[in-house]
Amino acid sequence: MDVYGLIGNPVGHSLSPPMHEAGYGALGIDARYVTFEPDPDDAAAAIEGAGALGVAGLNVTVPFKEDALEAVDPAPLAERIGAVNTVDFAPVRDGDADRPRGHNTDAAGVKRAFSHHGVELDGRDAVVVGAGGAGRAAAFALADAGATVHVANRTAERAVELAEAVPGATGGGLDDLGDRVAGADVLVNATSVGMDEPEATPVPADHLHGDLAVLDAVYAPIETRLLREAADAGATAIDGAWMLLFQGVEAFEIWTGADAPVETMNAALRAELE
């Protein structure tokens, strides 16, 4: 039996175990998915220990995504984003590498969420709100898909710093966010606004429009005020569970080499969110 898992602190709230185990069951894969909560300062030791115990793959969440870079051989995209959320031990197990391979599937989660909803990114103008980990993944994902990206962040300096690393991107504060969104084709909320205060929104409703596709990385609640008002404006509204699903699907496929049973994994995820 293969063992996959998640390291983070805390991880008690994670929805990954039921989602992944539903996928294993659907394909008849003899595997389990478990969670680990190591000391926040021991990302490298936790990854090394998991490998020594024969764990086949790990997902990585806060606060370990950046520190995990030092414990793996990062794939180019993970290195550019500056964070790892998926570790594959197969290269070490097969004798092809000295260190496990580190991936960032958050970017794939963004692209696949838009693709699943029929949203074309190439040639589009995109606005990403937030310059943290989710914002970095979203900005690189959109730019790599051919979009022109503007990063908006409360601290403008962080947005500018991220934009300098993303091809063709610009960055700034929130002062002109409304105008940016009004002229955009794609909007990603990569902040936690709308999670702890359900009636909070990062973008006023009067800037949303029917030609916009909106992805909110928040998945609890599943329908945020931003998404509700986006739908009212005629926009394509994509909830954060789709991004969560597809980053997990990407990790599943890296580990198993099989096409993930997306509908089964989605059903398991949404059952947990009800």
PDB file of C-alpha atoms in Angstrom, residues 33-230:
ATOM      1  CA  TYR A  33      -3.737   9.759   2.416  1.00  0.00           C
ATOM      2  CA  VAL A  34      -2.817  10.984   5.896  1.00  0.00           C
ATOM      3  CA  THR A  35      -1.891  14.274   7.563  1.00  0.00           C
ATOM      4  CA  PHE A  36       1.256  15.233   9.454  1.00  0.00           C
ATOM      5  CA  GLU A  37       1.709  18.269  11.699  1.00  0.00           C
ATOM      6  CA  PRO A  38       5.447  18.732  12.299  1.00  0.00           C
ATOM      7  CA  ASP A  39       7.095  21.590  14.151  1.00  0.00           C
ATOM      8  CA  PRO A  40       6.797  24.800  12.083  1.00  0.00           C
ATOM      9  CA  ASP A  41      10.585  25.121  11.918  1.00  0.00           C
ATOM     10  CA  ASP A  42      11.245  21.598  10.638  1.00  0.00           C
ATOM     11  CA  ALA A  43      10.051  21.469   7.027  1.00  0.00           C
ATOM     12  CA  ALA A  44      13.253  19.902   5.696  1.00  0.00           C
ATOM     13  CA  ALA A  45      13.426  17.350   8.507  1.00  0.00           C
ATOM     14  CA  ALA A  46       9.763  16.432   8.012  1.00  0.00           C
ATOM     15  CA  ILE A  47      10.219  15.855   4.274  1.00  0.00           C
ATOM     16  CA  GLU A  48      13.402  13.849   4.814  1.00  0.00           C
ATOM     17  CA  GLY A  49      11.717  11.768   7.503  1.00  0.00           C
ATOM     18  CA  ALA A  50       8.706  11.069   5.309  1.00  0.00           C
ATOM     19  CA  GLY A  51      10.995   9.840   2.573  1.00  0.00           C
ATOM     20  CA  ALA A  52      12.859   7.606   5.013  1.00  0.00           C
ATOM     21  CA  LEU A  53       9.546   6.092   6.115  1.00  0.00           C
ATOM     22  CA  GLY A  54       8.606   5.249   2.532  1.00  0.00           C
ATOM     23  CA  VAL A  55       5.946   7.885   1.993  1.00  0.00           C
ATOM     24  CA  ALA A  56       5.315   8.078  -1.758  1.00  0.00           C
ATOM     25  CA  GLY A  57       4.278  11.717  -1.990  1.00  0.00           C
ATOM     26  CA  LEU A  58       3.457  14.761   0.098  1.00  0.00           C
ATOM     27  CA  ASN A  59       1.374  17.841  -0.260  1.00  0.00           C
ATOM     28  CA  VAL A  60       2.780  20.849   1.545  1.00  0.00           C
ATOM     29  CA  THR A  61       0.777  23.701   3.038  1.00  0.00           C
ATOM     30  CA  VAL A  62       1.417  26.657   5.334  1.00  0.00           C
ATOM     31  CA  PRO A  63       3.841  27.365   6.875  1.00  0.00           C
ATOM     32  CA  PHE A  64       6.133  25.008   4.935  1.00  0.00           C
ATOM     33  CA  LYS A  65       5.708  25.877   1.241  1.00  0.00           C
ATOM     34  CA  GLU A  66       8.706  28.202   0.976  1.00  0.00           C
ATOM     35  CA  ASP A  67      10.999  26.239   3.315  1.00  0.00           C
ATOM     36  CA  ALA A  68      10.260  23.050   1.357  1.00  0.00           C
ATOM     37  CA  LEU A  69      12.255  24.468  -1.561  1.00  0.00           C
ATOM     38  CA  GLU A  70      15.449  23.758   0.365  1.00  0.00           C
ATOM     39  CA  ALA A  71      14.603  20.067   0.809  1.00  0.00           C
ATOM     40  CA  VAL A  72      13.749  19.178  -2.792  1.00  0.00           C
ATOM     41  CA  ASP A  73      14.892  19.464  -6.362  1.00  0.00           C
ATOM     42  CA  PRO A  74      12.329  22.070  -7.460  1.00  0.00           C
ATOM     43  CA  ALA A  75      10.643  21.940 -10.837  1.00  0.00           C
ATOM     44  CA  PRO A  76      11.189  25.166 -12.809  1.00  0.00           C
ATOM     45  CA  LEU A  77       7.726  26.563 -12.089  1.00  0.00           C
ATOM     46  CA  ALA A  78       8.003  25.882  -8.365  1.00  0.00           C
ATOM     47  CA  GLU A  79      11.369  27.625  -8.344  1.00  0.00           C
ATOM     48  CA  ARG A  80       9.942  30.658 -10.146  1.00  0.00           C
ATOM     49  CA  ILE A  81       6.962  30.879  -7.800  1.00  0.00           C
ATOM     50  CA  GLY A  82       9.225  30.365  -4.802  1.00  0.00           C
ATOM     51  CA  ALA A  83       7.078  27.702  -3.161  1.00  0.00           C
ATOM     52  CA  VAL A  84       6.507  23.941  -3.223  1.00  0.00           C
ATOM     53  CA  ASN A  85       3.159  22.355  -2.438  1.00  0.00           C
ATOM     54  CA  THR A  86       3.734  18.852  -3.832  1.00  0.00           C
ATOM     55  CA  VAL A  87       6.680  16.523  -3.226  1.00  0.00           C
ATOM     56  CA  ASP A  88       7.254  13.396  -5.313  1.00  0.00           C
ATOM     57  CA  PHE A  89       9.627  10.808  -3.838  1.00  0.00           C
ATOM     58  CA  ALA A  90       9.640   8.581  -6.937  1.00  0.00           C
ATOM     59  CA  PRO A  91      12.922   9.992  -8.355  1.00  0.00           C
ATOM     60  CA  VAL A  92      14.730   9.032  -5.149  1.00  0.00           C
ATOM     61  CA  ARG A  93      12.984   5.674  -4.851  1.00  0.00           C
ATOM     62  CA  ASP A  94      13.839   4.827  -8.463  1.00  0.00           C
ATOM     63  CA  GLY A  95      17.466   5.857  -8.046  1.00  0.00           C
ATOM     64  CA  ASP A  96      17.178   8.727 -10.534  1.00  0.00           C
ATOM     65  CA  ALA A  97      17.862  11.565  -8.079  1.00  0.00           C
ATOM     66  CA  ASP A  98      19.316  12.308  -4.670  1.00  0.00           C
ATOM     67  CA  ARG A  99      16.419  14.487  -3.589  1.00  0.00           C
ATOM     68  CA  PRO A 100      12.654  14.315  -4.155  1.00  0.00           C
ATOM     69  CA  ARG A 101      11.111  16.449  -6.876  1.00  0.00           C
ATOM     70  CA  GLY A 102       9.216  19.534  -5.728  1.00  0.00           C
ATOM     71  CA  HIS A 103       6.251  20.923  -7.673  1.00  0.00           C
ATOM     72  CA  ASN A 104       3.802  23.775  -7.342  1.00  0.00           C
ATOM     73  CA  THR A 105       0.355  22.593  -8.403  1.00  0.00           C
ATOM     74  CA  ASP A 106      -1.445  25.721  -7.178  1.00  0.00           C
ATOM     75  CA  ALA A 107      -0.678  27.330 -10.536  1.00  0.00           C
ATOM     76  CA  ALA A 108      -2.199  24.356 -12.349  1.00  0.00           C
ATOM     77  CA  GLY A 109      -5.188  24.646 -10.032  1.00  0.00           C
ATOM     78  CA  VAL A 110      -5.797  28.180 -11.275  1.00  0.00           C
ATOM     79  CA  LYS A 111      -5.410  27.349 -14.965  1.00  0.00           C
ATOM     80  CA  ARG A 112      -7.469  24.166 -14.817  1.00  0.00           C
ATOM     81  CA  ALA A 113     -10.262  25.884 -12.860  1.00  0.00           C
ATOM     82  CA  PHE A 114     -10.622  28.485 -15.607  1.00  0.00           C
ATOM     83  CA  SER A 115     -10.313  25.875 -18.365  1.00  0.00           C
ATOM     84  CA  HIS A 116     -13.003  23.709 -16.745  1.00  0.00           C
ATOM     85  CA  HIS A 117     -15.376  26.664 -16.980  1.00  0.00           C
ATOM     86  CA  GLY A 118     -14.519  27.386 -20.615  1.00  0.00           C
ATOM     87  CA  VAL A 119     -12.540  30.546 -19.880  1.00  0.00           C
ATOM     88  CA  GLU A 120      -9.766  31.356 -22.362  1.00  0.00           C
ATOM     89  CA  LEU A 121      -6.744  33.067 -20.761  1.00  0.00           C
ATOM     90  CA  ASP A 122      -4.477  33.692 -23.745  1.00  0.00           C
ATOM     91  CA  GLY A 123      -4.517  37.350 -24.737  1.00  0.00           C
ATOM     92  CA  ARG A 124      -6.743  38.383 -21.835  1.00  0.00           C
ATOM     93  CA  ASP A 125      -6.238  41.166 -19.295  1.00  0.00           C
ATOM     94  CA  ALA A 126      -6.145  39.747 -15.773  1.00  0.00           C
ATOM     95  CA  VAL A 127      -6.159  41.285 -12.313  1.00  0.00           C
ATOM     96  CA  VAL A 128      -4.853  39.350  -9.312  1.00  0.00           C
ATOM     97  CA  VAL A 129      -5.744  40.749  -5.897  1.00  0.00           C
ATOM     98  CA  GLY A 130      -3.134  39.687  -3.348  1.00  0.00           C
ATOM     99  CA  ALA A 131       0.612  39.152  -3.529  1.00  0.00           C
ATOM    100  CA  GLY A 132       0.997  36.282  -1.058  1.00  0.00           C
ATOM    101  CA  GLY A 133       1.465  32.611  -1.892  1.00  0.00           C
ATOM    102  CA  ALA A 134      -1.834  32.181  -3.724  1.00  0.00           C
ATOM    103  CA  GLY A 135      -1.294  35.468  -5.531  1.00  0.00           C
ATOM    104  CA  ARG A 136       2.146  34.415  -6.715  1.00  0.00           C
ATOM    105  CA  ALA A 137       0.822  31.112  -8.062  1.00  0.00           C
ATOM    106  CA  ALA A 138      -2.092  32.845  -9.787  1.00  0.00           C
ATOM    107  CA  ALA A 139       0.064  35.565 -11.350  1.00  0.00           C
ATOM    108  CA  PHE A 140       2.552  33.089 -12.820  1.00  0.00           C
ATOM    109  CA  ALA A 141      -0.241  30.757 -13.976  1.00  0.00           C
ATOM    110  CA  LEU A 142      -2.080  33.513 -15.808  1.00  0.00           C
ATOM    111  CA  ALA A 143       1.055  34.978 -17.383  1.00  0.00           C
ATOM    112  CA  ASP A 144       2.245  31.553 -18.529  1.00  0.00           C
ATOM    113  CA  ALA A 145      -1.179  31.015 -20.125  1.00  0.00           C
ATOM    114  CA  GLY A 146      -0.750  34.194 -22.168  1.00  0.00           C
ATOM    115  CA  ALA A 147      -2.639  36.736 -20.053  1.00  0.00           C
ATOM    116  CA  THR A 148      -1.401  40.230 -19.256  1.00  0.00           C
ATOM    117  CA  VAL A 149      -1.365  40.440 -15.464  1.00  0.00           C
ATOM    118  CA  HIS A 150      -1.802  43.298 -13.025  1.00  0.00           C
ATOM    119  CA  VAL A 151      -1.193  42.521  -9.348  1.00  0.00           C
ATOM    120  CA  ALA A 152      -3.009  44.667  -6.779  1.00  0.00           C
ATOM    121  CA  ASN A 153      -2.131  44.472  -3.115  1.00  0.00           C
ATOM    122  CA  ARG A 154      -2.772  46.500   0.014  1.00  0.00           C
ATOM    123  CA  THR A 155       0.986  46.959   0.334  1.00  0.00           C
ATOM    124  CA  ALA A 156       1.844  48.241  -3.115  1.00  0.00           C
ATOM    125  CA  GLU A 157       5.545  47.413  -2.761  1.00  0.00           C
ATOM    126  CA  ARG A 158       4.765  43.696  -2.504  1.00  0.00           C
ATOM    127  CA  ALA A 159       2.649  43.852  -5.650  1.00  0.00           C
ATOM    128  CA  VAL A 160       5.418  45.629  -7.555  1.00  0.00           C
ATOM    129  CA  GLU A 161       7.998  43.109  -6.333  1.00  0.00           C
ATOM    130  CA  LEU A 162       5.863  40.210  -7.547  1.00  0.00           C
ATOM    131  CA  ALA A 163       5.120  41.913 -10.851  1.00  0.00           C
ATOM    132  CA  GLU A 164       8.831  42.344 -11.516  1.00  0.00           C
ATOM    133  CA  ALA A 165       9.205  38.544 -11.374  1.00  0.00           C
ATOM    134  CA  VAL A 166       6.215  37.784 -13.619  1.00  0.00           C
ATOM    135  CA  PRO A 167       6.712  38.304 -17.385  1.00  0.00           C
ATOM    136  CA  GLY A 168       4.878  41.387 -18.631  1.00  0.00           C
ATOM    137  CA  ALA A 169       3.121  42.062 -15.333  1.00  0.00           C
ATOM    138  CA  THR A 170       2.473  45.340 -13.529  1.00  0.00           C
ATOM    139  CA  GLY A 171       1.786  45.928  -9.868  1.00  0.00           C
ATOM    140  CA  GLY A 172       0.366  48.529  -7.536  1.00  0.00           C
ATOM    141  CA  GLY A 173      -1.893  49.301  -4.623  1.00  0.00           C
ATOM    142  CA  LEU A 174      -5.659  49.162  -4.304  1.00  0.00           C
ATOM    143  CA  ASP A 175      -6.410  52.786  -5.192  1.00  0.00           C
ATOM    144  CA  ASP A 176      -7.160  52.083  -8.851  1.00  0.00           C
ATOM    145  CA  LEU A 177      -8.417  48.522  -8.387  1.00  0.00           C
ATOM    146  CA  GLY A 178     -11.924  49.414  -9.492  1.00  0.00           C
ATOM    147  CA  ASP A 179     -10.752  50.849 -12.793  1.00  0.00           C
ATOM    148  CA  ARG A 180      -8.443  47.877 -13.346  1.00  0.00           C
ATOM    149  CA  VAL A 181     -11.272  45.391 -12.819  1.00  0.00           C
ATOM    150  CA  ALA A 182     -13.702  47.389 -14.952  1.00  0.00           C
ATOM    151  CA  GLY A 183     -11.325  46.976 -17.910  1.00  0.00           C
ATOM    152  CA  ALA A 184     -10.294  43.386 -17.205  1.00  0.00           C
ATOM    153  CA  ASP A 185     -11.394  40.036 -18.605  1.00  0.00           C
ATOM    154  CA  VAL A 186     -10.228  37.911 -15.667  1.00  0.00           C
ATOM    155  CA  LEU A 187     -10.158  38.525 -11.905  1.00  0.00           C
ATOM    156  CA  VAL A 188      -8.616  36.351  -9.203  1.00  0.00           C
ATOM    157  CA  ASN A 189      -9.109  37.071  -5.522  1.00  0.00           C
ATOM    158  CA  ALA A 190      -6.018  35.526  -3.936  1.00  0.00           C
ATOM    159  CA  THR A 191      -6.621  37.033  -0.495  1.00  0.00           C
ATOM    160  CA  SER A 192      -8.619  35.725   2.463  1.00  0.00           C
ATOM    161  CA  VAL A 193     -11.149  38.564   2.172  1.00  0.00           C
ATOM    162  CA  GLY A 194     -14.602  37.007   2.370  1.00  0.00           C
ATOM    163  CA  MET A 195     -13.541  34.057   4.512  1.00  0.00           C
ATOM    164  CA  ASP A 196     -13.642  35.276   8.111  1.00  0.00           C
ATOM    165  CA  GLU A 197     -16.109  38.067   7.309  1.00  0.00           C
ATOM    166  CA  PRO A 198     -18.540  36.603   4.774  1.00  0.00           C
ATOM    167  CA  GLU A 199     -19.971  40.008   3.801  1.00  0.00           C
ATOM    168  CA  ALA A 200     -16.548  41.476   3.042  1.00  0.00           C
ATOM    169  CA  THR A 201     -15.406  41.703  -0.578  1.00  0.00           C
ATOM    170  CA  PRO A 202     -12.151  42.818  -2.194  1.00  0.00           C
ATOM    171  CA  VAL A 203     -13.904  44.437  -5.174  1.00  0.00           C
ATOM    172  CA  PRO A 204     -17.014  46.664  -5.054  1.00  0.00           C
ATOM    173  CA  ALA A 205     -19.961  45.306  -7.015  1.00  0.00           C
ATOM    174  CA  ASP A 206     -20.213  48.328  -9.327  1.00  0.00           C
ATOM    175  CA  HIS A 207     -16.853  47.428 -10.921  1.00  0.00           C
ATOM    176  CA  LEU A 208     -17.925  43.890 -11.874  1.00  0.00           C
ATOM    177  CA  HIS A 209     -19.344  43.256 -15.329  1.00  0.00           C
ATOM    178  CA  GLY A 210     -20.711  40.549 -17.578  1.00  0.00           C
ATOM    179  CA  ASP A 211     -17.549  40.060 -19.628  1.00  0.00           C
ATOM    180  CA  LEU A 212     -15.534  39.115 -16.546  1.00  0.00           C
ATOM    181  CA  ALA A 213     -14.496  35.669 -15.283  1.00  0.00           C
ATOM    182  CA  VAL A 214     -13.970  35.688 -11.506  1.00  0.00           C
ATOM    183  CA  LEU A 215     -12.098  33.061  -9.498  1.00  0.00           C
ATOM    184  CA  ASP A 216     -12.195  33.448  -5.722  1.00  0.00           C
ATOM    185  CA  ALA A 217      -9.542  31.360  -3.947  1.00  0.00           C
ATOM    186  CA  VAL A 218     -11.716  31.368  -0.803  1.00  0.00           C
ATOM    187  CA  TYR A 219     -13.691  28.119  -0.534  1.00  0.00           C
ATOM    188  CA  ALA A 220     -15.260  28.493   2.910  1.00  0.00           C
ATOM    189  CA  PRO A 221     -17.861  29.829   2.445  1.00  0.00           C
ATOM    190  CA  ILE A 222     -18.267  28.256  -0.964  1.00  0.00           C
ATOM    191  CA  GLU A 223     -20.231  31.275  -2.216  1.00  0.00           C
ATOM    192  CA  THR A 224     -18.547  34.509  -1.193  1.00  0.00           C
ATOM    193  CA  ARG A 225     -20.047  37.946  -1.564  1.00  0.00           C
ATOM    194  CA  LEU A 226     -17.628  38.563  -4.444  1.00  0.00           C
ATOM    195  CA  LEU A 227     -18.906  35.529  -6.345  1.00  0.00           C
ATOM    196  CA  ARG A 228     -22.537  36.302  -5.594  1.00  0.00           C
ATOM    197  CA  GLU A 229     -22.188  39.845  -6.899  1.00  0.00           C
ATOM    198  CA  ALA A 230     -20.136  38.658  -9.877  1.00  0.00           C
TER     199      ALA A 230
END
